[in-house]
GROMACS .gro file of N, CA and C in nm:
model
  330
    1UNK      N    1  -6.480   7.286  24.785
    1UNK     CA    2  -6.440   7.216  24.922
    1UNK      C    3  -6.327   7.089  24.857
    2UNK      N    4  -6.221   7.095  24.926
    2UNK     CA    5  -6.120   6.983  24.873
    2UNK      C    6  -6.111   6.857  24.974
    3UNK      N    7  -6.130   6.898  25.111
    3UNK     CA    8  -6.136   6.789  25.221
    3UNK      C    9  -6.263   6.818  25.315
    4UNK      N   10  -6.303   6.717  25.365
    4UNK     CA   11  -6.380   6.719  25.469
    4UNK      C   12  -6.326   6.596  25.575
    5UNK      N   13  -6.302   6.666  25.687
    5UNK     CA   14  -6.246   6.594  25.806
    5UNK      C   15  -6.373   6.579  25.922
    6UNK      N   16  -6.395   6.446  25.938
    6UNK     CA   17  -6.490   6.403  26.047
    6UNK      C   18  -6.406   6.341  26.150
    7UNK      N   19  -6.391   6.419  26.257
    7UNK     CA   20  -6.298   6.374  26.361
    7UNK      C   21  -6.378   6.356  26.482
    8UNK      N   22  -6.386   6.230  26.537
    8UNK     CA   23  -6.445   6.183  26.644
    8UNK      C   24  -6.577   6.225  26.659
    9UNK      N   25  -6.667   6.192  26.545
    9UNK     CA   26  -6.816   6.224  26.564
    9UNK      C   27  -6.872   6.131  26.663
   10UNK      N   28  -6.986   6.151  26.717
   10UNK     CA   29  -7.057   6.078  26.802
   10UNK      C   30  -7.103   5.957  26.701
   11UNK      N   31  -7.086   5.838  26.739
   11UNK     CA   32  -7.127   5.735  26.646
   11UNK      C   33  -7.274   5.671  26.641
   12UNK      N   34  -7.357   5.743  26.726
   12UNK     CA   35  -7.501   5.725  26.713
   12UNK      C   36  -7.533   5.588  26.707
   13UNK      N   37  -7.470   5.496  26.787
   13UNK     CA   38  -7.500   5.350  26.783
   13UNK      C   39  -7.628   5.300  26.775
   14UNK      N   40  -7.719   5.360  26.842
   14UNK     CA   41  -7.867   5.298  26.855
   14UNK      C   42  -7.923   5.312  26.725
   15UNK      N   43  -8.006   5.208  26.666
   15UNK     CA   44  -8.049   5.188  26.535
   15UNK      C   45  -8.147   5.317  26.505
   16UNK      N   46  -8.221   5.364  26.604
   16UNK     CA   47  -8.304   5.476  26.563
   16UNK      C   48  -8.240   5.615  26.556
   17UNK      N   49  -8.102   5.617  26.581
   17UNK     CA   50  -8.029   5.736  26.563
   17UNK      C   51  -7.926   5.732  26.439
   18UNK      N   52  -7.954   5.630  26.368
   18UNK     CA   53  -7.867   5.614  26.252
   18UNK      C   54  -7.863   5.732  26.150
   19UNK      N   55  -7.987   5.802  26.122
   19UNK     CA   56  -7.995   5.918  26.046
   19UNK      C   57  -7.896   6.032  26.094
   20UNK      N   58  -7.849   6.024  26.218
   20UNK     CA   59  -7.754   6.122  26.271
   20UNK      C   60  -7.610   6.104  26.253
   21UNK      N   61  -7.596   5.974  26.204
   21UNK     CA   62  -7.430   5.942  26.184
   21UNK      C   63  -7.390   6.028  26.090
   22UNK      N   64  -7.267   6.073  26.099
   22UNK     CA   65  -7.217   6.192  26.002
   22UNK      C   66  -7.166   6.113  25.868
   23UNK      N   67  -7.179   5.967  25.880
   23UNK     CA   68  -7.148   5.891  25.757
   23UNK      C   69  -7.264   5.816  25.694
   24UNK      N   70  -7.377   5.857  25.731
   24UNK     CA   71  -7.502   5.794  25.671
   24UNK      C   72  -7.517   5.834  25.529
   25UNK      N   73  -7.605   5.782  25.439
   25UNK     CA   74  -7.604   5.788  25.293
   25UNK      C   75  -7.666   5.942  25.289
   26UNK      N   76  -7.752   5.996  25.361
   26UNK     CA   77  -7.782   6.127  25.330
   26UNK      C   78  -7.676   6.227  25.341
   27UNK      N   79  -7.582   6.219  25.447
   27UNK     CA   80  -7.468   6.317  25.464
   27UNK      C   81  -7.372   6.280  25.363
   28UNK      N   82  -7.333   6.159  25.296
   28UNK     CA   83  -7.262   6.109  25.201
   28UNK      C   84  -7.302   6.194  25.090
   29UNK      N   85  -7.439   6.206  25.051
   29UNK     CA   86  -7.465   6.275  24.928
   29UNK      C   87  -7.451   6.420  24.932
   30UNK      N   88  -7.470   6.482  25.057
   30UNK     CA   89  -7.427   6.638  25.087
   30UNK      C   90  -7.279   6.632  25.054
   31UNK      N   91  -7.207   6.549  25.119
   31UNK     CA   92  -7.054   6.578  25.099
   31UNK      C   93  -7.017   6.566  24.937
   32UNK      N   94  -7.078   6.477  24.862
   32UNK     CA   95  -7.056   6.452  24.736
   32UNK      C   96  -7.092   6.571  24.659
   33UNK      N   97  -7.198   6.644  24.704
   33UNK     CA   98  -7.226   6.783  24.609
   33UNK      C   99  -7.142   6.887  24.646
   34UNK      N  100  -7.087   6.895  24.762
   34UNK     CA  101  -6.977   7.026  24.787
   34UNK      C  102  -6.836   6.974  24.775
   35UNK      N  103  -6.804   6.867  24.764
   35UNK     CA  104  -6.668   6.832  24.759
   35UNK      C  105  -6.641   6.863  24.584
   36UNK      N  106  -6.510   6.899  24.560
   36UNK     CA  107  -6.465   6.890  24.430
   36UNK      C  108  -6.448   6.767  24.381
   37UNK      N  109  -6.432   6.735  24.250
   37UNK     CA  110  -6.430   6.608  24.187
   37UNK      C  111  -6.316   6.505  24.249
   38UNK      N  112  -6.214   6.571  24.289
   38UNK     CA  113  -6.093   6.477  24.351
   38UNK      C  114  -6.113   6.514  24.514
   39UNK      N  115  -6.202   6.573  24.581
   39UNK     CA  116  -6.215   6.573  24.710
   39UNK      C  117  -6.225   6.464  24.786
   40UNK      N  118  -6.169   6.456  24.921
   40UNK     CA  119  -6.165   6.352  25.013
   40UNK      C  120  -6.246   6.372  25.141
   41UNK      N  121  -6.297   6.272  25.173
   41UNK     CA  122  -6.370   6.263  25.295
   41UNK      C  123  -6.287   6.175  25.390
   42UNK      N  124  -6.251   6.244  25.515
   42UNK     CA  125  -6.153   6.159  25.609
   42UNK      C  126  -6.235   6.138  25.747
   43UNK      N  127  -6.234   6.023  25.794
   43UNK     CA  128  -6.288   5.991  25.909
   43UNK      C  129  -6.198   5.923  25.996
   44UNK      N  130  -6.179   5.983  26.119
   44UNK     CA  131  -6.095   5.964  26.241
   44UNK      C  132  -6.184   5.933  26.349
   45UNK      N  133  -6.158   5.820  26.424
   45UNK     CA  134  -6.247   5.773  26.537
   45UNK      C  135  -6.191   5.682  26.623
   46UNK      N  136  -6.248   5.658  26.727
   46UNK     CA  137  -6.214   5.569  26.823
   46UNK      C  138  -6.318   5.449  26.824
   47UNK      N  139  -6.426   5.472  26.738
   47UNK     CA  140  -6.541   5.386  26.734
   47UNK      C  141  -6.530   5.282  26.633
   48UNK      N  142  -6.511   5.158  26.679
   48UNK     CA  143  -6.483   5.037  26.586
   48UNK      C  144  -6.621   5.030  26.515
   49UNK      N  145  -6.730   5.054  26.572
   49UNK     CA  146  -6.860   5.052  26.524
   49UNK      C  147  -6.876   5.138  26.394
   50UNK      N  148  -6.854   5.273  26.425
   50UNK     CA  149  -6.854   5.378  26.312
   50UNK      C  150  -6.767   5.337  26.213
   51UNK      N  151  -6.643   5.300  26.233
   51UNK     CA  152  -6.558   5.276  26.119
   51UNK      C  153  -6.620   5.155  26.038
   52UNK      N  154  -6.651   5.027  26.102
   52UNK     CA  155  -6.728   4.930  26.036
   52UNK      C  156  -6.837   4.957  25.941
   53UNK      N  157  -6.923   5.030  26.028
   53UNK     CA  158  -7.050   5.090  25.952
   53UNK      C  159  -7.032   5.166  25.838
   54UNK      N  160  -6.906   5.251  25.836
   54UNK     CA  161  -6.886   5.325  25.725
   54UNK      C  162  -6.833   5.247  25.606
   55UNK      N  163  -6.738   5.152  25.642
   55UNK     CA  164  -6.663   5.054  25.544
   55UNK      C  165  -6.795   4.990  25.487
   56UNK      N  166  -6.880   4.941  25.546
   56UNK     CA  167  -6.983   4.856  25.487
   56UNK      C  168  -7.081   4.922  25.399
   57UNK      N  169  -7.102   5.055  25.432
   57UNK     CA  170  -7.174   5.146  25.362
   57UNK      C  171  -7.106   5.192  25.223
   58UNK      N  172  -6.982   5.202  25.247
   58UNK     CA  173  -6.893   5.237  25.115
   58UNK      C  174  -6.895   5.121  25.015
   59UNK      N  175  -6.890   4.999  25.079
   59UNK     CA  176  -6.888   4.876  24.991
   59UNK      C  177  -7.032   4.871  24.912
   60UNK      N  178  -7.135   4.890  24.993
   60UNK     CA  179  -7.276   4.879  24.930
   60UNK      C  180  -7.294   4.986  24.822
   61UNK      N  181  -7.217   5.102  24.818
   61UNK     CA  182  -7.225   5.202  24.722
   61UNK      C  183  -7.098   5.197  24.632
   62UNK      N  184  -7.037   5.085  24.625
   62UNK     CA  185  -6.914   5.052  24.533
   62UNK      C  186  -6.825   5.162  24.555
   63UNK      N  187  -6.785   5.217  24.656
   63UNK     CA  188  -6.673   5.313  24.679
   63UNK      C  189  -6.559   5.257  24.751
   64UNK      N  190  -6.459   5.247  24.690
   64UNK     CA  191  -6.338   5.190  24.739
   64UNK      C  192  -6.273   5.288  24.822
   65UNK      N  193  -6.233   5.254  24.959
   65UNK     CA  194  -6.168   5.346  25.031
   65UNK      C  195  -6.020   5.361  24.990
   66UNK      N  196  -5.974   5.493  25.006
   66UNK     CA  197  -5.843   5.519  24.969
   66UNK      C  198  -5.745   5.475  25.065
   67UNK      N  199  -5.787   5.474  25.210
   67UNK     CA  200  -5.718   5.419  25.294
   67UNK      C  201  -5.796   5.382  25.424
   68UNK      N  202  -5.765   5.278  25.489
   68UNK     CA  203  -5.848   5.223  25.606
   68UNK      C  204  -5.734   5.152  25.695
   69UNK      N  205  -5.754   5.219  25.824
   69UNK     CA  206  -5.662   5.152  25.928
   69UNK      C  207  -5.729   5.145  26.048
   70UNK      N  208  -5.715   5.033  26.133
   70UNK     CA  209  -5.796   5.036  26.260
   70UNK      C  210  -5.700   5.076  26.385
   71UNK      N  211  -5.556   5.097  26.357
   71UNK     CA  212  -5.504   5.165  26.456
   71UNK      C  213  -5.401   5.259  26.388
   72UNK      N  214  -5.405   5.376  26.365
   72UNK     CA  215  -5.316   5.442  26.314
   72UNK      C  216  -5.177   5.449  26.371
   73UNK      N  217  -5.172   5.439  26.504
   73UNK     CA  218  -5.058   5.452  26.585
   73UNK      C  219  -4.975   5.337  26.585
   74UNK      N  220  -5.004   5.229  26.537
   74UNK     CA  221  -4.941   5.104  26.515
   74UNK      C  222  -4.929   5.058  26.382
   75UNK      N  223  -4.951   5.142  26.286
   75UNK     CA  224  -4.921   5.145  26.135
   75UNK      C  225  -4.839   5.258  26.100
   76UNK      N  226  -4.695   5.212  26.072
   76UNK     CA  227  -4.593   5.310  26.030
   76UNK      C  228  -4.632   5.361  25.888
   77UNK      N  229  -4.722   5.320  25.837
   77UNK     CA  230  -4.763   5.387  25.697
   77UNK      C  231  -4.875   5.488  25.701
   78UNK      N  232  -4.901   5.534  25.821
   78UNK     CA  233  -5.029   5.619  25.841
   78UNK      C  234  -4.969   5.753  25.784
   79UNK      N  235  -5.080   5.822  25.726
   79UNK     CA  236  -5.035   5.962  25.676
   79UNK      C  237  -5.011   6.054  25.786
   80UNK      N  238  -4.902   6.139  25.758
   80UNK     CA  239  -4.869   6.223  25.861
   80UNK      C  240  -4.986   6.313  25.907
   81UNK      N  241  -5.066   6.364  25.821
   81UNK     CA  242  -5.176   6.464  25.843
   81UNK      C  243  -5.279   6.379  25.943
   82UNK      N  244  -5.255   6.242  25.966
   82UNK     CA  245  -5.358   6.194  26.039
   82UNK      C  246  -5.301   6.176  26.166
   83UNK      N  247  -5.168   6.158  26.177
   83UNK     CA  248  -5.111   6.149  26.317
   83UNK      C  249  -5.056   6.259  26.395
   84UNK      N  250  -5.021   6.379  26.301
   84UNK     CA  251  -4.952   6.463  26.359
   84UNK      C  252  -5.037   6.578  26.435
   85UNK      N  253  -5.169   6.557  26.422
   85UNK     CA  254  -5.257   6.658  26.507
   85UNK      C  255  -5.361   6.557  26.569
   86UNK      N  256  -5.355   6.592  26.708
   86UNK     CA  257  -5.445   6.505  26.795
   86UNK      C  258  -5.547   6.588  26.862
   87UNK      N  259  -5.680   6.534  26.838
   87UNK     CA  260  -5.794   6.628  26.913
   87UNK      C  261  -5.771   6.592  27.059
   88UNK      N  262  -5.871   6.669  27.113
   88UNK     CA  263  -5.878   6.660  27.257
   88UNK      C  264  -5.938   6.512  27.286
   89UNK      N  265  -6.027   6.461  27.207
   89UNK     CA  266  -6.086   6.333  27.237
   89UNK      C  267  -5.982   6.220  27.211
   90UNK      N  268  -5.914   6.253  27.099
   90UNK     CA  269  -5.802   6.149  27.051
   90UNK      C  270  -5.696   6.128  27.164
   91UNK      N  271  -5.662   6.248  27.221
   91UNK     CA  272  -5.568   6.225  27.347
   91UNK      C  273  -5.632   6.147  27.459
   92UNK      N  274  -5.764   6.189  27.481
   92UNK     CA  275  -5.823   6.124  27.602
   92UNK      C  276  -5.830   5.961  27.567
   93UNK      N  277  -5.884   5.945  27.451
   93UNK     CA  278  -5.912   5.792  27.415
   93UNK      C  279  -5.783   5.713  27.410
   94UNK      N  280  -5.667   5.776  27.360
   94UNK     CA  281  -5.542   5.729  27.354
   94UNK      C  282  -5.477   5.684  27.480
   95UNK      N  283  -5.518   5.779  27.585
   95UNK     CA  284  -5.459   5.753  27.724
   95UNK      C  285  -5.545   5.624  27.779
   96UNK      N  286  -5.660   5.585  27.720
   96UNK     CA  287  -5.750   5.467  27.765
   96UNK      C  288  -5.719   5.369  27.671
   97UNK      N  289  -5.589   5.376  27.596
   97UNK     CA  290  -5.557   5.259  27.512
   97UNK      C  291  -5.658   5.219  27.429
   98UNK      N  292  -5.742   5.297  27.371
   98UNK     CA  293  -5.832   5.277  27.252
   98UNK      C  294  -5.772   5.303  27.135
   99UNK      N  295  -5.792   5.196  27.050
   99UNK     CA  296  -5.751   5.232  26.909
   99UNK      C  297  -5.799   5.332  26.821
  100UNK      N  298  -5.735   5.418  26.757
  100UNK     CA  299  -5.761   5.523  26.676
  100UNK      C  300  -5.765   5.489  26.537
  101UNK      N  301  -5.898   5.482  26.474
  101UNK     CA  302  -5.906   5.420  26.332
  101UNK      C  303  -5.909   5.542  26.245
  102UNK      N  304  -5.870   5.520  26.107
  102UNK     CA  305  -5.891   5.611  26.001
  102UNK      C  306  -5.944   5.566  25.879
  103UNK      N  307  -6.018   5.625  25.820
  103UNK     CA  308  -6.070   5.596  25.677
  103UNK      C  309  -6.066   5.723  25.598
  104UNK      N  310  -6.032   5.705  25.464
  104UNK     CA  311  -6.052   5.805  25.370
  104UNK      C  312  -6.119   5.765  25.247
  105UNK      N  313  -6.200   5.846  25.178
  105UNK     CA  314  -6.256   5.811  25.043
  105UNK      C  315  -6.297   5.910  24.974
  106UNK      N  316  -6.308   5.908  24.834
  106UNK     CA  317  -6.358   5.998  24.756
  106UNK      C  318  -6.484   5.946  24.686
  107UNK      N  319  -6.553   6.030  24.595
  107UNK     CA  320  -6.652   5.981  24.508
  107UNK      C  321  -6.637   5.974  24.363
  108UNK      N  322  -6.490   5.969  24.337
  108UNK     CA  323  -6.454   5.969  24.208
  108UNK      C  324  -6.476   5.851  24.132
  109UNK      N  325  -6.553   5.877  24.031
  109UNK     CA  326  -6.611   5.761  23.957
  109UNK      C  327  -6.529   5.689  23.844
  110UNK      N  328  -6.386   5.716  23.875
  110UNK     CA  329  -6.302   5.678  23.757
  110UNK      C  330  -6.268   5.530  23.791
   0.00000   0.00000   0.00000
């Protein structure tokens, strides 16, 4: 697998639901096992909480994000593959003027 896209997952904000977050450590281990060595995980979300949680988790694991942006539509350097396709939820949240954030990372130990 060369890429995993997590688009608008439920952020599972309640503490007791943390194991269900698609970026929790258990899921990250699974992604690491199935991705090829240069594989990338992409997270696109309207949840500031999930974006921040994932950044903090990556920092704790000494993983440097490849890209991190809190509003892809106000960033003219956002990758085309992030802005060219809009999911149903993305359209819905954009209409509500919610920022759409993006984060990408890999597990490359270089």
